[in-house]
Short mmCIF file of C-alpha atoms in Angstrom, two decimals:
data_model
loop_
_atom_site.label_atom_id
_atom_site.label_comp_id
_atom_site.label_asym_id
_atom_site.label_seq_id
_atom_site.Cartn_x
_atom_site.Cartn_y
_atom_site.Cartn_z
CA MET A 1 111.67 32.16 127.97
CA ILE A 2 109.05 32.51 124.91
CA PRO A 3 106.63 35.21 125.55
CA SER A 4 103.10 34.66 124.31
CA ALA A 5 100.44 37.02 123.39
CA GLY A 6 97.83 37.81 125.89
CA SER A 7 94.11 37.83 124.89
CA ASP A 8 94.38 41.40 123.85
CA GLY A 9 97.29 40.62 121.50
CA ALA A 10 99.94 42.12 123.59
CA ALA A 11 102.56 40.37 125.72
CA THR A 12 105.16 41.09 128.54
CA ARG A 13 108.39 42.08 127.56
CA PRO A 14 110.83 38.99 127.34
CA SER A 15 114.41 38.65 128.96
CA PRO A 16 117.12 39.15 128.74
CA ARG A 17 116.28 42.78 128.72
CA TRP A 18 119.70 44.09 127.55
CA LEU A 19 119.95 41.80 124.55
CA PHE A 20 116.43 42.68 123.37
CA GLY A 21 117.21 46.58 124.07
CA VAL A 22 120.09 46.13 121.61
CA VAL A 23 117.75 44.54 119.07
CA ASP A 24 115.39 47.37 119.66
CA PHE A 25 118.12 49.90 118.90
CA GLY A 26 119.23 48.18 116.01
CA VAL A 27 115.79 47.73 114.34
CA THR A 28 114.81 51.57 115.20
CA ILE A 29 117.94 52.56 113.46
CA VAL A 30 117.07 50.64 110.37
CA LEU A 31 113.80 52.10 110.33
CA TRP A 32 114.86 55.69 110.78
CA VAL A 33 117.38 55.05 107.87
CA TYR A 34 114.46 54.06 105.66
CA PHE A 35 112.51 57.09 106.79
CA THR A 36 115.35 59.40 105.83
CA LEU A 37 117.76 58.01 103.39
CA GLY A 38 115.48 55.60 101.93
CA PHE A 39 113.11 58.25 101.20
CA VAL A 40 115.73 60.37 99.44
CA VAL A 41 117.61 57.66 97.58
CA PHE A 42 114.94 55.16 96.59
CA PHE A 43 111.79 57.45 96.50
CA GLY A 44 113.04 60.88 96.13
CA PRO A 45 113.38 60.60 92.01
CA PHE A 46 109.97 59.02 91.79
CA TYR A 47 108.49 61.81 93.64
CA LEU A 48 110.48 64.35 91.55
CA LEU A 49 109.20 62.60 88.48
CA ALA A 50 105.79 62.65 89.78
CA MET A 51 106.05 66.38 90.52
CA ILE A 52 106.65 67.11 86.64
CA MET A 53 104.36 64.67 85.04
CA GLY A 54 101.49 67.13 84.46
CA PRO A 55 97.89 66.60 85.97
CA ASP A 56 96.93 64.27 88.65
CA ARG A 57 100.11 65.10 90.67
CA HIS A 58 98.26 64.51 93.96
CA LEU A 59 97.07 60.94 93.07
CA ARG A 60 100.77 59.98 92.13
CA PHE A 61 102.18 61.41 95.29
CA GLN A 62 99.45 59.54 97.21
CA LYS A 63 100.61 56.35 95.43
CA LEU A 64 104.00 56.84 96.24
CA ASN A 65 103.21 57.49 99.96
CA HIS A 66 101.30 54.24 99.81
CA LEU A 67 104.24 52.36 98.45
CA PHE A 68 106.69 54.10 100.90
CA TYR A 69 104.68 53.03 103.87
CA ARG A 70 104.10 49.56 102.46
CA GLY A 71 107.79 49.46 102.43
CA PHE A 72 108.16 50.63 106.12
CA ILE A 73 105.36 47.88 107.29
CA THR A 74 107.29 45.20 105.16
CA ILE A 75 110.42 46.08 107.03
CA CYS A 76 108.65 45.77 110.25
CA ARG A 77 107.36 42.39 109.32
CA LEU A 78 110.49 41.19 108.24
CA LEU A 79 112.71 42.55 111.20
CA MET A 80 109.98 41.87 113.94
CA PRO A 81 108.99 38.20 113.77
CA ARG A 82 107.32 38.54 117.23
CA GLN A 83 104.92 41.38 115.69
CA GLN A 84 101.78 40.06 113.95
CA TRP A 85 99.72 42.24 111.67
CA ARG A 86 96.04 41.52 111.28
CA ILE A 87 94.17 43.42 108.86
CA ASP A 88 90.48 43.04 108.33
CA PRO A 89 90.11 41.98 104.70
CA ARG A 90 86.62 43.99 104.38
CA LEU A 91 89.03 47.02 104.75
CA ALA A 92 90.16 46.39 101.14
CA GLY A 93 86.75 46.97 99.68
CA VAL A 94 86.20 50.49 101.53
CA ARG A 95 86.03 52.95 98.77
CA SER A 96 84.77 56.65 98.61
CA SER A 97 84.40 56.99 102.17
CA VAL A 98 85.61 58.97 105.26
CA ILE A 99 87.58 56.57 107.42
CA VAL A 100 87.24 57.36 110.94
CA CYS A 101 89.68 55.74 113.34
CA ASN A 102 90.88 55.88 116.92
CA HIS A 103 94.43 57.13 117.56
CA ILE A 104 96.92 55.66 119.62
CA SER A 105 100.46 55.77 117.94
CA TYR A 106 102.46 57.42 115.33
CA MET A 107 102.20 53.99 113.44
CA ASP A 108 98.36 54.58 112.76
CA PRO A 109 98.52 56.86 109.80
CA ILE A 110 101.54 54.62 108.41
CA LEU A 111 99.28 51.49 108.55
CA LEU A 112 96.30 53.04 107.33
CA ILE A 113 97.85 54.83 104.29
CA ALA A 114 99.65 51.46 103.67
CA GLN A 115 96.23 50.06 103.02
CA TYR A 116 95.01 52.54 100.59
CA ALA A 117 96.65 53.95 97.37
CA ARG A 118 94.10 56.59 96.78
CA HIS A 119 93.65 58.46 100.02
CA THR A 120 94.05 61.71 101.64
CA THR A 121 94.29 62.78 105.21
CA ILE A 122 94.18 65.73 107.67
CA ALA A 123 97.56 66.96 108.84
CA LYS A 124 98.36 69.26 111.71
CA ASN A 125 99.05 73.01 110.18
CA ARG A 126 102.53 73.09 111.67
CA LEU A 127 103.78 70.03 109.63
CA PHE A 128 102.92 72.11 106.30
CA GLY A 129 105.66 74.42 107.60
CA PHE A 130 108.53 71.68 107.56
CA PRO A 131 110.93 71.88 104.70
CA ILE A 132 110.36 68.50 102.99
CA LEU A 133 107.54 67.36 104.73
CA GLY A 134 105.35 70.53 104.08
CA TRP A 135 106.11 70.09 100.28
CA LEU A 136 105.15 66.39 100.21
CA LEU A 137 101.80 67.21 102.24
CA ARG A 138 100.82 69.92 99.67
CA ASN A 139 101.84 67.81 96.69
CA SER A 140 99.81 64.69 98.21
CA GLY A 141 96.62 66.90 98.40
CA TYR A 142 96.57 66.51 102.30
CA LEU A 143 94.32 68.87 104.18
CA PRO A 144 95.34 71.25 106.91
CA SER A 145 93.77 70.68 110.29
CA ALA A 146 92.73 74.34 110.38
CA SER A 147 92.09 77.00 107.78
CA GLN A 148 94.23 79.73 109.04
CA GLY A 149 96.82 82.18 107.75
CA ASN A 150 98.56 81.29 104.57
CA LEU A 151 96.89 77.83 104.77
CA ALA A 152 93.46 79.17 104.11
CA GLY A 153 93.74 78.94 100.33
CA LEU A 154 95.16 75.46 100.61
CA THR A 155 92.13 74.38 102.78
CA SER A 156 89.70 75.75 100.35
CA ARG A 157 91.39 74.22 97.38
CA CYS A 158 91.50 70.91 99.07
CA LEU A 159 87.79 71.01 100.39
CA ALA A 160 86.64 72.16 96.85
CA ALA A 161 88.31 68.92 95.56
CA MET A 162 87.08 66.51 97.92
CA PRO A 163 83.77 65.65 97.03
CA ALA A 164 85.06 64.61 93.35
CA PHE A 165 88.18 62.82 95.08
CA LEU A 166 85.85 60.87 97.33
CA ALA A 167 83.19 60.14 94.44
CA SER A 168 86.02 58.89 92.19
CA GLY A 169 86.75 56.12 94.94
CA GLY A 170 89.50 57.95 97.10
CA ASN A 171 89.13 57.72 100.95
CA LEU A 172 89.87 60.29 103.52
CA ILE A 173 91.54 58.87 106.63
CA VAL A 174 90.75 60.95 109.59
CA PHE A 175 91.85 60.51 113.31
CA PRO A 176 88.71 62.67 114.76
CA GLU A 177 90.45 62.72 118.20
CA GLY A 178 93.13 64.75 116.52
CA THR A 179 95.83 63.57 118.96
CA ARG A 180 97.03 60.17 120.33
CA SER A 181 95.10 58.43 123.30
CA ARG A 182 97.55 57.74 126.03
CA ASP A 183 95.27 54.92 127.70
CA GLY A 184 93.28 53.54 124.55
CA THR A 185 90.06 55.42 125.63
CA VAL A 186 88.36 57.54 122.92
CA GLY A 187 88.88 61.11 123.44
CA ALA A 188 86.79 64.27 122.30
CA PHE A 189 86.07 64.52 118.70
CA ASN A 190 86.68 67.20 116.45
CA ALA A 191 83.76 67.76 114.04
CA GLY A 192 85.70 68.30 110.97
CA ALA A 193 85.80 64.90 109.54
CA PHE A 194 81.99 64.37 109.98
CA LYS A 195 81.27 67.93 108.46
CA ILE A 196 83.42 66.99 105.52
CA ALA A 197 81.46 63.60 105.15
CA ARG A 198 78.17 65.62 105.09
CA LEU A 199 79.71 68.31 102.69
CA CYS A 200 80.62 65.33 100.39
CA ARG A 201 77.47 63.16 101.18
CA ALA A 202 80.00 60.36 101.64
CA PRO A 203 79.56 57.21 103.71
CA LEU A 204 81.77 56.54 106.88
CA ALA A 205 83.85 53.70 107.62
CA VAL A 206 84.51 53.24 111.41
CA VAL A 207 87.78 51.60 112.15
CA ARG A 208 89.69 50.47 115.42
CA ILE A 209 93.30 50.21 115.58
CA ARG A 210 94.85 48.09 118.12
CA ASN A 211 98.11 47.65 119.84
CA THR A 212 100.28 49.97 117.67
CA ASN A 213 101.16 52.02 120.73
CA ARG A 214 102.93 48.87 122.11
CA LEU A 215 105.25 48.92 119.29
CA PHE A 216 105.98 52.50 119.20
CA MET A 217 105.15 53.87 122.37
CA PRO A 218 104.22 57.80 122.79
CA GLY A 219 107.17 59.55 124.29
CA LYS A 220 109.71 56.67 123.44
CA PHE A 221 112.38 56.76 120.76
CA LEU A 222 112.94 52.93 120.57
CA PHE A 223 110.57 50.74 118.86
CA ASN A 224 109.51 47.76 121.22
CA THR A 225 110.24 45.09 118.79
CA CYS A 226 110.83 42.09 120.78
CA SER A 227 107.50 41.71 122.78
CA ALA A 228 104.97 39.46 121.09
CA ASN A 229 102.28 41.78 119.90
CA THR A 230 99.54 41.68 117.44
CA HIS A 231 98.40 44.80 115.67
CA ALA A 232 94.87 44.78 114.28
CA LEU A 233 92.93 47.08 111.90
CA GLU A 234 89.30 46.18 112.36
CA LEU A 235 86.33 47.61 110.32
CA LEU A 236 83.69 48.08 113.09
CA ALA A 237 80.95 49.70 110.87
CA GLN A 238 80.02 51.25 107.74
CA LEU A 239 77.51 54.02 107.90
CA THR A 240 75.35 55.82 105.34
CA PRO A 241 73.80 58.55 106.74
CA ASP A 242 70.72 60.36 105.32
CA TYR A 243 72.53 63.62 105.18
CA GLY A 244 69.58 65.37 103.55
CA GLY A 245 66.95 64.00 105.77
CA THR A 246 65.15 66.21 108.30
CA ASN A 247 66.20 63.97 111.13
CA PHE A 248 69.76 64.09 110.36
CA SER A 249 72.24 65.57 113.08
CA LEU A 250 75.99 65.90 113.15
CA THR A 251 76.04 65.56 116.94
CA ASP A 252 74.16 62.41 116.74
CA LEU A 253 76.26 61.09 114.07
CA MET A 254 79.39 61.90 115.97
CA ALA A 255 77.86 60.14 119.29
CA GLN A 256 76.97 57.16 117.23
CA VAL A 257 80.75 56.63 115.87
CA ARG A 258 81.85 57.32 119.42
CA ALA A 259 79.60 54.69 120.84
CA ILE A 260 80.81 52.26 118.10
CA LEU A 261 84.38 52.90 119.10
CA GLU A 262 83.86 52.84 122.64
CA GLU A 263 82.18 49.40 122.52
CA SER A 264 85.00 48.06 120.77
CA HIS A 265 87.32 49.37 123.22
CA GLU A 266 85.57 47.64 125.87
CA SER A 267 85.35 44.48 124.37
CA ARG A 268 88.53 42.87 124.61
CA PHE A 269 90.19 41.72 121.25
CA ASP A 270 89.97 37.87 121.09
CA LEU A 271 93.04 36.86 118.96
CA HIS A 272 92.27 33.12 118.91
CA ALA A 273 88.61 33.74 117.83
CA GLY A 274 89.83 36.55 115.73
CA ARG A 275 86.24 37.69 115.32
CA GLY A 276 86.14 35.48 112.33
CA SER A 277 87.11 38.21 109.83
CA LEU A 278 90.62 39.19 110.48
CA GLY A 279 93.52 37.79 108.31
CA ASP A 280 97.17 38.00 108.57
CA SER A 281 98.54 40.57 106.42
CA MET B 1 63.67 89.44 99.40
CA THR B 2 63.61 91.78 102.22
CA ARG B 3 66.58 91.96 104.67
CA SER B 4 64.21 90.60 107.33
CA GLU B 5 63.40 87.54 105.02
CA ILE B 6 67.11 86.83 104.33
CA THR B 7 67.78 86.86 107.91
CA GLN B 8 65.18 84.56 108.74
CA ARG B 9 66.31 82.10 105.96
CA ILE B 10 69.63 82.49 106.95
CA LEU B 11 68.75 81.51 110.88
CA THR B 12 66.88 78.73 109.52
CA ILE B 13 69.84 77.32 107.71
CA PHE B 14 71.95 77.70 110.86
CA SER B 15 69.62 75.91 112.82
CA GLU B 16 68.76 73.00 110.55
CA ARG B 17 72.10 72.55 108.70
CA PHE B 18 74.70 73.51 111.19
CA GLU B 19 72.80 72.92 114.54
CA ILE B 20 73.51 76.47 115.64
CA ASP B 21 70.11 77.81 117.36
CA HIS B 22 69.55 81.62 117.97
CA PRO B 23 73.19 82.90 117.27
CA GLY B 24 73.40 86.60 117.83
CA LEU B 25 73.49 88.63 114.72
CA ASP B 26 76.82 90.28 115.59
CA ASP B 27 78.50 86.96 117.05
CA ASP B 28 81.71 86.26 115.80
CA LEU B 29 80.79 82.74 114.28
CA ARG B 30 84.08 81.32 114.11
CA GLU B 31 84.88 82.29 117.71
CA VAL B 32 81.40 81.89 119.29
CA HIS B 33 80.04 78.96 117.37
CA GLU B 34 82.95 77.17 115.94
CA PHE B 35 81.74 77.85 112.44
CA ASP B 36 84.57 76.67 110.05
CA SER B 37 85.63 76.70 106.46
CA ILE B 38 83.73 73.42 105.89
CA ASP B 39 80.59 75.20 107.15
CA ALA B 40 81.38 78.02 105.07
CA ILE B 41 81.23 75.93 101.79
CA GLU B 42 78.13 74.36 102.81
CA LEU B 43 76.63 77.72 103.49
CA LEU B 44 77.88 79.14 100.08
CA ARG B 45 75.75 75.99 98.61
CA GLU B 46 72.94 76.85 100.52
CA ILE B 47 73.07 80.58 99.39
CA GLU B 48 73.29 79.35 95.73
CA ILE B 49 69.96 77.34 96.32
CA MET B 50 68.44 80.43 97.97
CA LEU B 51 69.42 82.70 94.79
CA GLY B 52 68.68 80.12 92.33
CA SER B 53 72.12 80.52 90.73
CA GLU B 54 75.75 79.59 91.16
CA LEU B 55 78.24 81.90 92.74
CA THR B 56 81.12 83.03 90.71
CA HIS B 57 84.70 82.53 91.80
CA GLU B 58 85.05 86.13 92.64
CA GLU B 59 81.63 86.10 94.52
CA LYS B 60 82.83 83.07 96.64
CA ARG B 61 86.13 84.94 97.44
CA GLN B 62 84.47 87.72 98.51
CA SER B 63 82.81 85.53 101.26
CA MET B 64 86.13 84.98 103.12
CA ASP B 65 85.69 88.32 104.75
CA ILE B 66 82.32 87.29 106.48
CA SER B 67 82.42 86.55 110.13
CA THR B 68 78.86 87.39 111.49
CA ILE B 69 75.14 86.67 110.52
CA ASN B 70 74.88 90.42 109.59
CA ASP B 71 77.90 90.10 107.25
CA ILE B 72 76.09 87.05 105.79
CA VAL B 73 72.87 88.89 105.19
CA ASP B 74 74.72 91.92 103.67
CA TYR B 75 76.50 89.50 101.45
CA VAL B 76 73.34 87.80 100.19
CA GLN B 77 71.62 91.20 99.55
CA SER B 78 74.48 92.23 97.56
CA LEU B 79 74.33 89.03 95.50
CA ALA B 80 70.73 89.35 95.06
CA ALA B 81 71.05 93.14 93.89
CA VAL B 82 73.50 91.86 91.24
CA ARG B 83 71.31 89.24 89.90
CA SER B 84 68.06 91.40 89.87
CA ALA B 85 69.99 94.28 88.09
CA ARG B 86 71.05 91.70 85.24
#
């Protein structure tokens, strides 16, 4: 039986189940080996070089993270022929923006960082305490999610550098829900991303991510590699709020972004119509 | 500027900029009104506009101890005093 994608880009799992389970296991191992040994062996030396090369260390780390994640997506594409990747070509033109995106899987930051060499993002505070990951996050100029304890100074430095970073063409990638949605609905927003946009007078790019949770499901260890599935990154809107205007309201801006994301959730993703703008990537 | 005038200016900033209306003068801004480090940076910018001069790195560092509106007013008064003494 050859599975086919449904109109929302996802399909039921094919049979025989045991065979595809073996494939899922093998591919998962390859991806984890890339994430661990691949990082150390292939990228580690470049990160160390980036560390000692003088100024602009953050930009070099961001570029390396971008390449590392592009490599990850490339492996996914090679090993998972039933997975389609549709990236809105307009996303390539997004610069100097705060990119706000719904969040459904750990794949989401990987997919977004793979699009932008000059990027930063907000990471959970506890991740900064992990041995190698914390070092990577600090040197990449990523922002802790809360200004607390020994991360208060780092937060201040990151925020102080943010206006210049965005003005120079970098993007801030944020998942304002702060956590993955289990059912695809848009959860409550943290205001931080929107406050940073206001602080930096930066435009917002509202992005919808679809179906990454079908490849790497929350709570699962194995990647679901054999079911036909189409991952999509779609630019829903670009907003340029009048931050200095007397009528500007952060609450209203958050409500506007929420409405855009909710509307896109309710409208089914038509693969065949493709909305006329999504290309394979 | 008198203390009352500073207080009024700060309350106006909180209402217009941070959408925090009528905060208690001794409310813990972080706990009660979710005032965070991003807001603090914006507030310092507004204080610079109010004073008509940039804050030094040391002056900005001093602001990290602020937690209430009264603290902010004290802070602005001390900054204004330093500038008027120059």
